[in-house]
XYZ file of C-alpha atoms in Angstrom:
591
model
C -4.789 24.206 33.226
C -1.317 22.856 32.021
C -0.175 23.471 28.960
C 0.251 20.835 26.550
C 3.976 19.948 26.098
C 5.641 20.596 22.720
C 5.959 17.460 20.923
C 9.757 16.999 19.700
C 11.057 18.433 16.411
C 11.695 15.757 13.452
C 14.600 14.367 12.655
C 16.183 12.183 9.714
C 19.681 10.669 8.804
C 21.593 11.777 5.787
C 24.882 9.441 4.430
C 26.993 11.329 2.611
C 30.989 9.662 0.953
C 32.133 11.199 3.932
C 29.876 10.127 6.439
C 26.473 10.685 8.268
C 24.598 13.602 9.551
C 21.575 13.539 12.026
C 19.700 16.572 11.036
C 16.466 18.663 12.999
C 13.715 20.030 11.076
C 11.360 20.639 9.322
C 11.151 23.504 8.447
C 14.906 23.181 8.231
C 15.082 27.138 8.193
C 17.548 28.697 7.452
C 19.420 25.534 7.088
C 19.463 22.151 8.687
C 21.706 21.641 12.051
C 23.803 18.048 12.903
C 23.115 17.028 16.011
C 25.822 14.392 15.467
C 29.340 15.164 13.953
C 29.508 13.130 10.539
C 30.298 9.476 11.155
C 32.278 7.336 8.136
C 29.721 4.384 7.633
C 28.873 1.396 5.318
C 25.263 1.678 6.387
C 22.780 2.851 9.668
C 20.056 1.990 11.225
C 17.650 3.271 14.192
C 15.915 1.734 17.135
C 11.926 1.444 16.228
C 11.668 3.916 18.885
C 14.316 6.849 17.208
C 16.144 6.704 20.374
C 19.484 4.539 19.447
C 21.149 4.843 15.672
C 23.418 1.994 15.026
C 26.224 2.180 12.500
C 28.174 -0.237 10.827
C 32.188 0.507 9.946
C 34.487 -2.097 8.518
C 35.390 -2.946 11.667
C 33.053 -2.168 14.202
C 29.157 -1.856 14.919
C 28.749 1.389 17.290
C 25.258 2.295 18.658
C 24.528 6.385 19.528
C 21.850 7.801 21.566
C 19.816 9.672 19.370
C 18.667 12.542 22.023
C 22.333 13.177 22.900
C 24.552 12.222 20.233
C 27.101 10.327 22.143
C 28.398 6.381 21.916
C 26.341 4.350 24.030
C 27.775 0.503 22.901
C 30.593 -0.343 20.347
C 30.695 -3.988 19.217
C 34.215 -4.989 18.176
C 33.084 -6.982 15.151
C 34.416 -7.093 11.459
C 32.553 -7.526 8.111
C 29.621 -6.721 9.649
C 26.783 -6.726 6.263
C 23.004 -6.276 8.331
C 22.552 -5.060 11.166
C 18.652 -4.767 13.133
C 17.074 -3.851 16.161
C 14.161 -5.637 17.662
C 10.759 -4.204 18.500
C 11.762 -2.697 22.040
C 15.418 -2.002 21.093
C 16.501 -4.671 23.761
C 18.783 -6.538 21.304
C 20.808 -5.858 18.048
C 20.964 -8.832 15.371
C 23.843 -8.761 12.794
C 24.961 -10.737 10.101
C 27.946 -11.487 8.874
C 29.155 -12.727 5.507
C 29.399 -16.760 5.847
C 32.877 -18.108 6.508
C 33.900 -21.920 7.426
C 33.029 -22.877 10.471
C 32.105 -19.658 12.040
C 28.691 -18.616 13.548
C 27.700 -15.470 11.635
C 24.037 -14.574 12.823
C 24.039 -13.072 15.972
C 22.126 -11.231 18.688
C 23.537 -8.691 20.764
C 22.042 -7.701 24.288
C 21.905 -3.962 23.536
C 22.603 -2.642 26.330
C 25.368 -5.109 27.621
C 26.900 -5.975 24.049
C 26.729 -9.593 25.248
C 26.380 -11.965 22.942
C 22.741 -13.863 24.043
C 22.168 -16.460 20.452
C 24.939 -16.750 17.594
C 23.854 -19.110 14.480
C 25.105 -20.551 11.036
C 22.741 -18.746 8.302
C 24.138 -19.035 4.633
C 22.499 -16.098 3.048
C 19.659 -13.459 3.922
C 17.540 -10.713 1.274
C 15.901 -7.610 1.603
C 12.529 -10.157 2.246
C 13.880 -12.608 4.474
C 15.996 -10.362 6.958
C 15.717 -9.704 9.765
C 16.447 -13.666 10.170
C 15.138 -13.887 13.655
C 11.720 -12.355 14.072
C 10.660 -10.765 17.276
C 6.711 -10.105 18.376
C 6.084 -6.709 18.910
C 6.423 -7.070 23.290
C 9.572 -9.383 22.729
C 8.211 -12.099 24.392
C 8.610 -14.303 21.165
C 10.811 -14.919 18.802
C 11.708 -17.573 16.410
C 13.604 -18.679 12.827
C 13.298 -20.737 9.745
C 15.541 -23.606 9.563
C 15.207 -26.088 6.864
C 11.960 -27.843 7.384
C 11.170 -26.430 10.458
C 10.321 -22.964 12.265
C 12.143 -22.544 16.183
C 10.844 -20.374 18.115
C 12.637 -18.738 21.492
C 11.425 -16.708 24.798
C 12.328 -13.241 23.389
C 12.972 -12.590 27.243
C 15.209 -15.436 27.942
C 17.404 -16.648 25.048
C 19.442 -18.998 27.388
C 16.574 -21.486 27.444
C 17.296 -22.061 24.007
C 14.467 -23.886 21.630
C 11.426 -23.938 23.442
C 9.146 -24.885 20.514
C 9.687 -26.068 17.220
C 7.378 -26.316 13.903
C 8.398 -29.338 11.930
C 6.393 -28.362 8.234
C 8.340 -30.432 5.237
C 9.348 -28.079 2.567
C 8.753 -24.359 4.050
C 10.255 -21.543 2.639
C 8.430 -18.733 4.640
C 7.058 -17.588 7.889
C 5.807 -14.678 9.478
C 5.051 -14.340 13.025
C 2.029 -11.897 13.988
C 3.195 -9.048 15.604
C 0.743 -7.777 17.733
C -0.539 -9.900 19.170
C 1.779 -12.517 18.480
C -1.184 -15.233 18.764
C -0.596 -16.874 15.443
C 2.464 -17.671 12.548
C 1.645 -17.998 8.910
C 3.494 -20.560 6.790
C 3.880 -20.591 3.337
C 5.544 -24.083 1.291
C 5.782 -23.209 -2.637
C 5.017 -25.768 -5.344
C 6.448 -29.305 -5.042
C 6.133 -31.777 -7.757
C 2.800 -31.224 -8.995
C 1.187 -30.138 -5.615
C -0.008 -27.290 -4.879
C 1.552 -24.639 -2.698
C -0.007 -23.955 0.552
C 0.043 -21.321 3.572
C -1.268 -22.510 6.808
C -1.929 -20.980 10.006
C -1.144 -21.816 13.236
C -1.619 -20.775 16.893
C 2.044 -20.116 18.632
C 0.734 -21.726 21.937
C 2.227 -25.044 22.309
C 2.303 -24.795 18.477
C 4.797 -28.556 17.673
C 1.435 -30.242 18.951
C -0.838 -27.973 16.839
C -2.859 -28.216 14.174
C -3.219 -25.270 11.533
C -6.452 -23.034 12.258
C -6.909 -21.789 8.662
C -5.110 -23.107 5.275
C -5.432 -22.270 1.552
C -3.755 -24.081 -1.881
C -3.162 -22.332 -4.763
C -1.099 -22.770 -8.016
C 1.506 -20.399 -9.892
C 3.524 -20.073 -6.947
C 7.118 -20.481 -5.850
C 7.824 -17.725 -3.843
C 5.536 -15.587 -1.575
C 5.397 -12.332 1.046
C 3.034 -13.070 3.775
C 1.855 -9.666 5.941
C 0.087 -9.986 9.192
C -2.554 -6.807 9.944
C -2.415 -4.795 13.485
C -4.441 -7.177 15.528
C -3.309 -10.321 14.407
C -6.802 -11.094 12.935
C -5.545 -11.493 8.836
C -2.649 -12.562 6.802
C -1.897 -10.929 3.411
C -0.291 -13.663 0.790
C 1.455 -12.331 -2.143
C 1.916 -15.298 -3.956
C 4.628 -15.151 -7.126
C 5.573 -16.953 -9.863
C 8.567 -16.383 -12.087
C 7.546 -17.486 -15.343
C 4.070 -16.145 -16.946
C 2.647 -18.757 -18.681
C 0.268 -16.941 -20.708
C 2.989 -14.530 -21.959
C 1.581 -11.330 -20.537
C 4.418 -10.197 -18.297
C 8.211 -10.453 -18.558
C 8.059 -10.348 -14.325
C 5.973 -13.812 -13.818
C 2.631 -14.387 -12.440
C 1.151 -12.512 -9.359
C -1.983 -13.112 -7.108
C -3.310 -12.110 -4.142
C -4.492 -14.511 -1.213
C -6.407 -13.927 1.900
C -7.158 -15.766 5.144
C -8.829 -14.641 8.881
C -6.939 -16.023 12.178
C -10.111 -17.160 13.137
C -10.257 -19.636 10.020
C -13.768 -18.379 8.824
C -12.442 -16.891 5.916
C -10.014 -17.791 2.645
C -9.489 -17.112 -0.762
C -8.490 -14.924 -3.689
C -8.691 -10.649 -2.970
C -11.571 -9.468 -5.607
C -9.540 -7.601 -7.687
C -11.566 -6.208 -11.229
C -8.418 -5.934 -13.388
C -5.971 -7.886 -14.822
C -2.230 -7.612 -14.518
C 0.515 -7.745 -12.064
C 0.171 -6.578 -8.079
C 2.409 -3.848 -7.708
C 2.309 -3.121 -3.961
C -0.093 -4.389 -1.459
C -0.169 -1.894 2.357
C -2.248 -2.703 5.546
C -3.150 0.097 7.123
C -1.087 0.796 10.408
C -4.558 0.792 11.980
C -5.024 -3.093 10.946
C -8.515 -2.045 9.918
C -8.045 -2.224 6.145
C -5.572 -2.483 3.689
C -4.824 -1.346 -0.173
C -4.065 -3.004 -3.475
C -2.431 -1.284 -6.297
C -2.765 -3.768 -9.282
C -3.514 -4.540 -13.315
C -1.790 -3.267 -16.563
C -1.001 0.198 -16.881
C -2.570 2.484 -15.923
C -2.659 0.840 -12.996
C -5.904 0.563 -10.590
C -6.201 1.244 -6.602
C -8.926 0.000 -4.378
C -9.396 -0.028 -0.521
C -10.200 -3.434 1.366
C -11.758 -3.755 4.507
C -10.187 -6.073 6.920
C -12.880 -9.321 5.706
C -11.963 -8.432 2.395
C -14.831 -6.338 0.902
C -13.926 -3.443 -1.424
C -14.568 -0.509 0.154
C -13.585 2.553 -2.229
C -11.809 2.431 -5.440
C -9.273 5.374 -5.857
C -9.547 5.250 -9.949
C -6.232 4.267 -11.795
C -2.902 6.283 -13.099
C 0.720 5.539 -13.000
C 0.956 4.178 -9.586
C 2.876 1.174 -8.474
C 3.951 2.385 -4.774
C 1.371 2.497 -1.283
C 2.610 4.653 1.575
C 0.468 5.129 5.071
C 1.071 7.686 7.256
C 2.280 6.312 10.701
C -1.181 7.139 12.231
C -3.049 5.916 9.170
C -4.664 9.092 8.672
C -2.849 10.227 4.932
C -2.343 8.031 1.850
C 0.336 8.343 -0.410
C 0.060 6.598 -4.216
C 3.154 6.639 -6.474
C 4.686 5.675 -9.401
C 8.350 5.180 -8.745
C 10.912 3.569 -10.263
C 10.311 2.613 -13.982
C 7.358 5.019 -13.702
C 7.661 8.708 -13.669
C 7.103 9.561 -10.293
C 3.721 10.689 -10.407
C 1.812 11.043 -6.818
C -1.315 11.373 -5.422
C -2.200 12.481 -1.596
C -5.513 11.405 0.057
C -7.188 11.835 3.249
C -8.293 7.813 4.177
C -10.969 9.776 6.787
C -13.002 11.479 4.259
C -11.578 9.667 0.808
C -10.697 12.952 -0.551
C -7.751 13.863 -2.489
C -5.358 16.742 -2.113
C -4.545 16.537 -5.810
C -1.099 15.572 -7.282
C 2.408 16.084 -7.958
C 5.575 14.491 -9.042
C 8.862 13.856 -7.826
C 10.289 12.674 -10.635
C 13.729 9.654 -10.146
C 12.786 9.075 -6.455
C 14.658 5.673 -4.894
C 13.249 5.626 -1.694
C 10.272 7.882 0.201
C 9.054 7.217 3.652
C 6.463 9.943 5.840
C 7.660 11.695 8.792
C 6.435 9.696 12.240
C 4.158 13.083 12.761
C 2.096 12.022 9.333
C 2.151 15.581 8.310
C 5.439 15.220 5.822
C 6.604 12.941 2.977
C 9.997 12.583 1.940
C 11.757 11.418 -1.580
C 15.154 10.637 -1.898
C 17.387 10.016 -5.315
C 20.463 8.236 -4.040
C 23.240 6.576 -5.212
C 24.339 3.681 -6.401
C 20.937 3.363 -7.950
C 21.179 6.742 -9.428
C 24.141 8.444 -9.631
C 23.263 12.132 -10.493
C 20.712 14.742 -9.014
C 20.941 13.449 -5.859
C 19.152 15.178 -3.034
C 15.617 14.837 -0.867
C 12.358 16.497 -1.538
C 9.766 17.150 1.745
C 6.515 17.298 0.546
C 3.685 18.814 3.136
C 0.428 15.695 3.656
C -1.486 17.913 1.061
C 1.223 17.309 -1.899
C 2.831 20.621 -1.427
C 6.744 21.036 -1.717
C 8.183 22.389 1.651
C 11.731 21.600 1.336
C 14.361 20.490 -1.244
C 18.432 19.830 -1.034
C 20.704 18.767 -3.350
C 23.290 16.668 -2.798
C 27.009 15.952 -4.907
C 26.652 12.264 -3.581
C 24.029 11.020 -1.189
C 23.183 7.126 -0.087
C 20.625 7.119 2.323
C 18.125 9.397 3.436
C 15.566 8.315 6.520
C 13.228 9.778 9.097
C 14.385 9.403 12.582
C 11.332 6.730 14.248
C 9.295 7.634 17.189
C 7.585 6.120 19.831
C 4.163 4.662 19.002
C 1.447 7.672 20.153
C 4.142 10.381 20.794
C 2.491 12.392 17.951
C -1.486 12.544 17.772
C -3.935 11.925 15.161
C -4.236 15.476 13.961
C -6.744 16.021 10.696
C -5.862 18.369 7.889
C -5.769 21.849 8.096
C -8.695 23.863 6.469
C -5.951 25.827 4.767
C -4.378 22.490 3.205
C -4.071 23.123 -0.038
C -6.802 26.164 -0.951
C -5.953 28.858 1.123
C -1.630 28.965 -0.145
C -1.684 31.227 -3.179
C 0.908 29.367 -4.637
C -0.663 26.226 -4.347
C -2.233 25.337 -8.104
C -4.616 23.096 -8.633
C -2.960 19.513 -9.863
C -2.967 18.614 -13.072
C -3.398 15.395 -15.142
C -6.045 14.510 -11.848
C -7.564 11.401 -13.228
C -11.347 11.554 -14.392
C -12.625 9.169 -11.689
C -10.582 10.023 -9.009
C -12.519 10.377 -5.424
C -15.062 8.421 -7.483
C -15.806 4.750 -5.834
C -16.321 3.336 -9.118
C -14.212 3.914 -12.468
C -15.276 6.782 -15.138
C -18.806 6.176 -16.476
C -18.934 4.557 -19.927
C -20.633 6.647 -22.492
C -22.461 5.037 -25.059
C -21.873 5.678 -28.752
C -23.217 8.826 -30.401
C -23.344 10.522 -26.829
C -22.647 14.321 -26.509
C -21.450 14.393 -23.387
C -17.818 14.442 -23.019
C -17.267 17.908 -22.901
C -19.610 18.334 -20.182
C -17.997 15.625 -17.973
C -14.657 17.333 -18.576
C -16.613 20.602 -17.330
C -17.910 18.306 -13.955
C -14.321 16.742 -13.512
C -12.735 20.711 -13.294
C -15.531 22.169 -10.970
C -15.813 18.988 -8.731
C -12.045 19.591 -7.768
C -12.276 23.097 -7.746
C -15.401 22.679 -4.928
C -13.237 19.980 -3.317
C -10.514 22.977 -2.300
C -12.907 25.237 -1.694
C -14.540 22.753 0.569
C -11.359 21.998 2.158
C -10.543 25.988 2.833
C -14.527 27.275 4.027
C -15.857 24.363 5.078
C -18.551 24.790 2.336
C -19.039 26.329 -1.373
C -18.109 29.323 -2.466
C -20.663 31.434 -4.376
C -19.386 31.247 -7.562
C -19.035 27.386 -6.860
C -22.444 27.241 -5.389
C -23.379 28.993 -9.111
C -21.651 27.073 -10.738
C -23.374 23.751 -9.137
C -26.386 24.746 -9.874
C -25.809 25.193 -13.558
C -24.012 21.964 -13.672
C -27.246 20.392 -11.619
C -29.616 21.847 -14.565
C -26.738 20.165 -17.518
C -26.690 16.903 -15.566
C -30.522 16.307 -15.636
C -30.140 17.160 -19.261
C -27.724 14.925 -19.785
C -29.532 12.045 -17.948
C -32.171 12.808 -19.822
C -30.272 12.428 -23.500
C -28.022 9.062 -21.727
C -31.531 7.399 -21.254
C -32.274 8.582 -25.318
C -29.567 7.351 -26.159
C -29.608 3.851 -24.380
C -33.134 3.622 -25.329
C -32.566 4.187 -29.262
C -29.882 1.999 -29.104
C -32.091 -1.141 -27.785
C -34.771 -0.012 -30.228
C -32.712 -0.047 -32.753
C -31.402 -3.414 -32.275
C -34.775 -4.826 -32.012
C -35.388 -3.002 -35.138
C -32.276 -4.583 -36.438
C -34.562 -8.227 -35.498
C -37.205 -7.433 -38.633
C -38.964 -10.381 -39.334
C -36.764 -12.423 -36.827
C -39.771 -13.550 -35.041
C -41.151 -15.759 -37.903
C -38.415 -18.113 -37.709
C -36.984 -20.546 -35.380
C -34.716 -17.929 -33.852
C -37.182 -15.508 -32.604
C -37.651 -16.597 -29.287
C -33.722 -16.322 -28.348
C -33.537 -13.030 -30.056
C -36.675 -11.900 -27.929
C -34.896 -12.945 -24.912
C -31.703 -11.641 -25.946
C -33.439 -7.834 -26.025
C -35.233 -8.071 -22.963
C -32.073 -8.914 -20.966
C -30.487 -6.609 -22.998
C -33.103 -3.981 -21.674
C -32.754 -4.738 -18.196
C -28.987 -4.431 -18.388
C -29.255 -0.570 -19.693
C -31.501 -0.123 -16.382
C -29.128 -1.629 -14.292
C -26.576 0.330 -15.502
C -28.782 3.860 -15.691
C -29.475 3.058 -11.713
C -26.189 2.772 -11.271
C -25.160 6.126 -12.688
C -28.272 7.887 -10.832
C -26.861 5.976 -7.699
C -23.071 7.721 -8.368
C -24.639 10.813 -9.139
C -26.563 11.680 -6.258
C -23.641 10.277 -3.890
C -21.843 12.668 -5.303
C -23.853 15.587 -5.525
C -25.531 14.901 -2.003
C -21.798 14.163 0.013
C -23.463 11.104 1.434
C -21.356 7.598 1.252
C -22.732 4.826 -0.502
C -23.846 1.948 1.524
C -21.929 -1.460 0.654
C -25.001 -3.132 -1.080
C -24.642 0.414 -3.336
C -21.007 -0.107 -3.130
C -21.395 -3.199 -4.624
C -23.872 -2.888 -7.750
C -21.114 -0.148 -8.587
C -17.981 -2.761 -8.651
C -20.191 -4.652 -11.229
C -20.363 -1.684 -13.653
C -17.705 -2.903 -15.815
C -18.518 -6.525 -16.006
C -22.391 -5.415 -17.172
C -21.072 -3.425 -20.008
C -18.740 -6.055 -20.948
C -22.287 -8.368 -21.190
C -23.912 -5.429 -23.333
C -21.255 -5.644 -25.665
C -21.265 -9.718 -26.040
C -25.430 -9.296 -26.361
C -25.399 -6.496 -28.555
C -23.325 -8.702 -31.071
C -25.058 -12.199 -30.568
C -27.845 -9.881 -32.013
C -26.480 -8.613 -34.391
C -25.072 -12.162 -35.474
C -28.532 -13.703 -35.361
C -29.891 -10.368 -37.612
């Protein structure tokens, strides 16, 4: 039998003030090595496929080949400010800074350096570039123009506009990728009427009309995000002034709509508060929400838009998937203090946490088994340098840098590195690797902490649970099983918990008597019957909510998922308490 071949070594980009390094590694022992003498640059950027690296000089755009390090194209062209590749790496688009009368958008053939489309384009942003949007096999592409979309044969530029999209008042598209079957439109606000994102097929697409379309106020700018598969549309809809005074950033909300038109509206989310970030999984199959006030919460969508797991909340405003969508990343960066959480999206486990405290950027390796942080300049001007994290959260590698602008993984191929699970050493089995601390009470749970009512003795012995559950969870990780001082351990936290189920369901119960105690002589007057009803619903609220706990508790003693009609009794948790609370003081009012 043939062996496997050995999958290529990593690689990522460093920019330095005097110039850029392509380095190998990890494990970047005993010290990283340039495969490609230092370069001056403004900026760099590589292929999809990590086999070209295009700079940009103040005169000149020159293209390397990655696996070799030498010049491959040079494109004499000054005040160069953007420069991108398309999917396949066939063509180059640039952008120049607008001057009168000159055609400053531009698409290269990459191989040839011929020029193949050159446009006027006034300005471009982080959101809106690249300009010209390519489907992932090249055979489409097209551009917003002012009131209309034009769309291109990605294979054939020379046939110029071969379809056009006439929609009054758009100020975003987004082409599907892969497939490229559909484009999503989005037109903001306009005098009183709503704004509106529409779908529409891309065959023959001037004579279509749109197969799915959804309205919505408190919007004047949006991000739209097309799944793997073409089959949903993210819509992150913004607006910049909060009306009800709760946030100095504007308004956020989250909309949702199928290809296939069957489905549209709002995402379910269960807190209030900005979105923060908003990731579909590379695998199209789901996709993740980080949203609300701080602490922030995190829950898991499947690709119809039904919650699937909620992750608990902490000081999160940042989603990164692995390439293969295997690992999870959650971080607070920026304002936040760079907390960070590592999960395993197969088994909804988590590795624990860590920080990287003044990160600016962070990206994982294309093998999914690193993560990288970065603090570069300008945004940050001292302790510069990159930390590698290991998929498990634990520090592999850290440099320091004088002065450093850009740090980024080398891409690769789609499929050139595997699926691979985690190890059964992640984590456990390195002495040096400490439990995390600060791990959130709920976290692996699918529904936040349990409310305790008052007068209830059980904190301390949910503190206990929260320290031995994540203790098992390494162990677990490492054997494959318990070990025997966990499996000890389990069963005297088994024997507390029926206690304590025991004393919850006191508790709840005393607290309903005592409120119809609280009712004396109610039932004489003309208020008895609505205080009667009043403590019977009140009653079969505390069930609900004791079923639900019991529910929780043998998921997680047991290791068996919940089912989604389980899955859903638990997302209404919080909104039954909330009713406890208003019925517990109509009674009281009425006493």
């Amino acid at each position: 039998m043939a062996a496997a071949a050995a999958l290529p070594p990593l690689n990522l980009y460093v920019r330095e003030p005097d110039g850029l390094s392509l380095l190998v590694g990890p494990p970047f022992a005993p010290g990283p090595v340039a495969t490609i003498d230092k370069v001056t640059c403004n900026s760099a950027r590589f292929s999809d496929d990590g086999s070209k690296l295009a700079v940009i000089t103040p005169d000149a755009v020159t293209v390397y080949a990655c696996d070799t390090g030498k010049e491959v194209l040079k494109l004499l062209v000054a005040g160069v400010a953007a420069i991108s590749f398309s999917p396949q790496g066939s063509y180059l688009q640039t952008f120049q800074k607008p001057q009168a009368q000159q055609k400053n958008l531009t698409i290269w053939n990459a191989l040839t350096g011929a020029i193949v489309l050159q446009q006027f384009q006034k300005s471009i942003s982080k959101t809106t570039w690249p300009t010209v949007q390519f489907s992932e096999d090249e055979s489409i592409a097209c551009r917003l123009v002012t009131n209309e979309v034009h769309f291109f044969d990605g294979h054939d530029f020379a046939k110029g506009i071969v379809d056009r999209l006439r929609l009054s008042g758009i100020d975003g598209v987004q082409l599907s990728s892969s497939p490229p079957s559909h484009i999503a439109t989005y037109v903001p606000e306009i005098k009183g009427a709503p704004a509106s994102v529409q779908i529409f097929e891309t065959t023959q697409v001037s004579q279509a009309q749109p197969v799915a379309r959804r309205s919505f106020f408190k919007s004047n700018t949006a991000q739209l995000t097309w799944n793997k598969g073409s089959t949903g549309v993210l819509v992150l809809a913004t607006s910049d002034v909060d009306k009800t005074n709760q946030s100095y950033y504007g308004e956020s909300r989250l909309h949702f709509l199928t290809s296939d038109g069957r489905h549209e509206g709002a995402v379910p989310l269960s807190k209030e508060g900005p979105i923060h970030d908003v990731q579909w999984s590379p695998t199209g199959k789901d996709f993740l929400v980080i949203y609300g006030f701080m602490p922030a919460k995190a829950t898991l969508f499947s690709a119809v838009c039904k919650p699937l797991f909620e992750f608990g909340q902490g000081p999160y405003n940042t989603i990164r998937w692995s390439p293969q969508g295997r690992f999870i990343c959650l971080a607070g960066f920026g304002n936040l203090p760079g907390d960070m959480a590592f999960w395993d999206r197969e088994t909804l486990k988590s590795f624990g946490t860590t920080k990287a405290p003044m990160s600016v950027t962070s990206e994982w390796s294309p093998d999914g088994r690193h993560f990288m942080t970065a603090t570069t300049a300008p945004r940050l001007q001292v302790d510069n340098g990159i930390k590698i994290f290991k998929y498990d959260g634990t520090l592999h590698y850290e440099k320091k840098y004088s002065k450093l602008y850009q740090a980024e993984w080398r891409p690769a191929r789609i499929g050139l590195y595997p699926d691979t699970p985690p190890s059964p050493r992640a984590r456990k089995l390195d002495a040096k690797a400490a439990p995390a601390k600060n791990v959130p009470a709920n976290i692996g749970s699918s529904t936040p902490g349990t409310y305790r009512p008052p007068h209830s003795s059980q904190s301390a012995s949910v503190k206990a649970q929260v320290t031995l559950s994540f203790s098992e969870l390494c162990d677990g990780l490492a054997t494959g099983g318990l070990s025997k001082s966990a499996l000890k351990n389990k069963k005297k936290r088994e024997n507390r918990k029926e206690k304590d189920q025991q004393e919850s369901k006191a508790v709840d119960d005393s607290n309903v008597t005592s409120l119809e105690a609280q009712l004396g002589d109610a039932s004489l007057d003309s208020n008895s019957a609505d205080a009667g009803d009043l403590a019977k619903k009140l009653r079969a609220l505390h069930k609900k909510l004791r079923q639900i706990e019991e529910t929780r508790a043998k998921a997680t003693e047991t290791g068996v998922a919940l089912t989604a009609s389980q899955l859903e009794k638990q997302s209404q948790e919080s909104s039954l308490w909330e009713e406890v609370k208003h019925l517990e003081a109509q009674l009281t009012t009425s006493n």
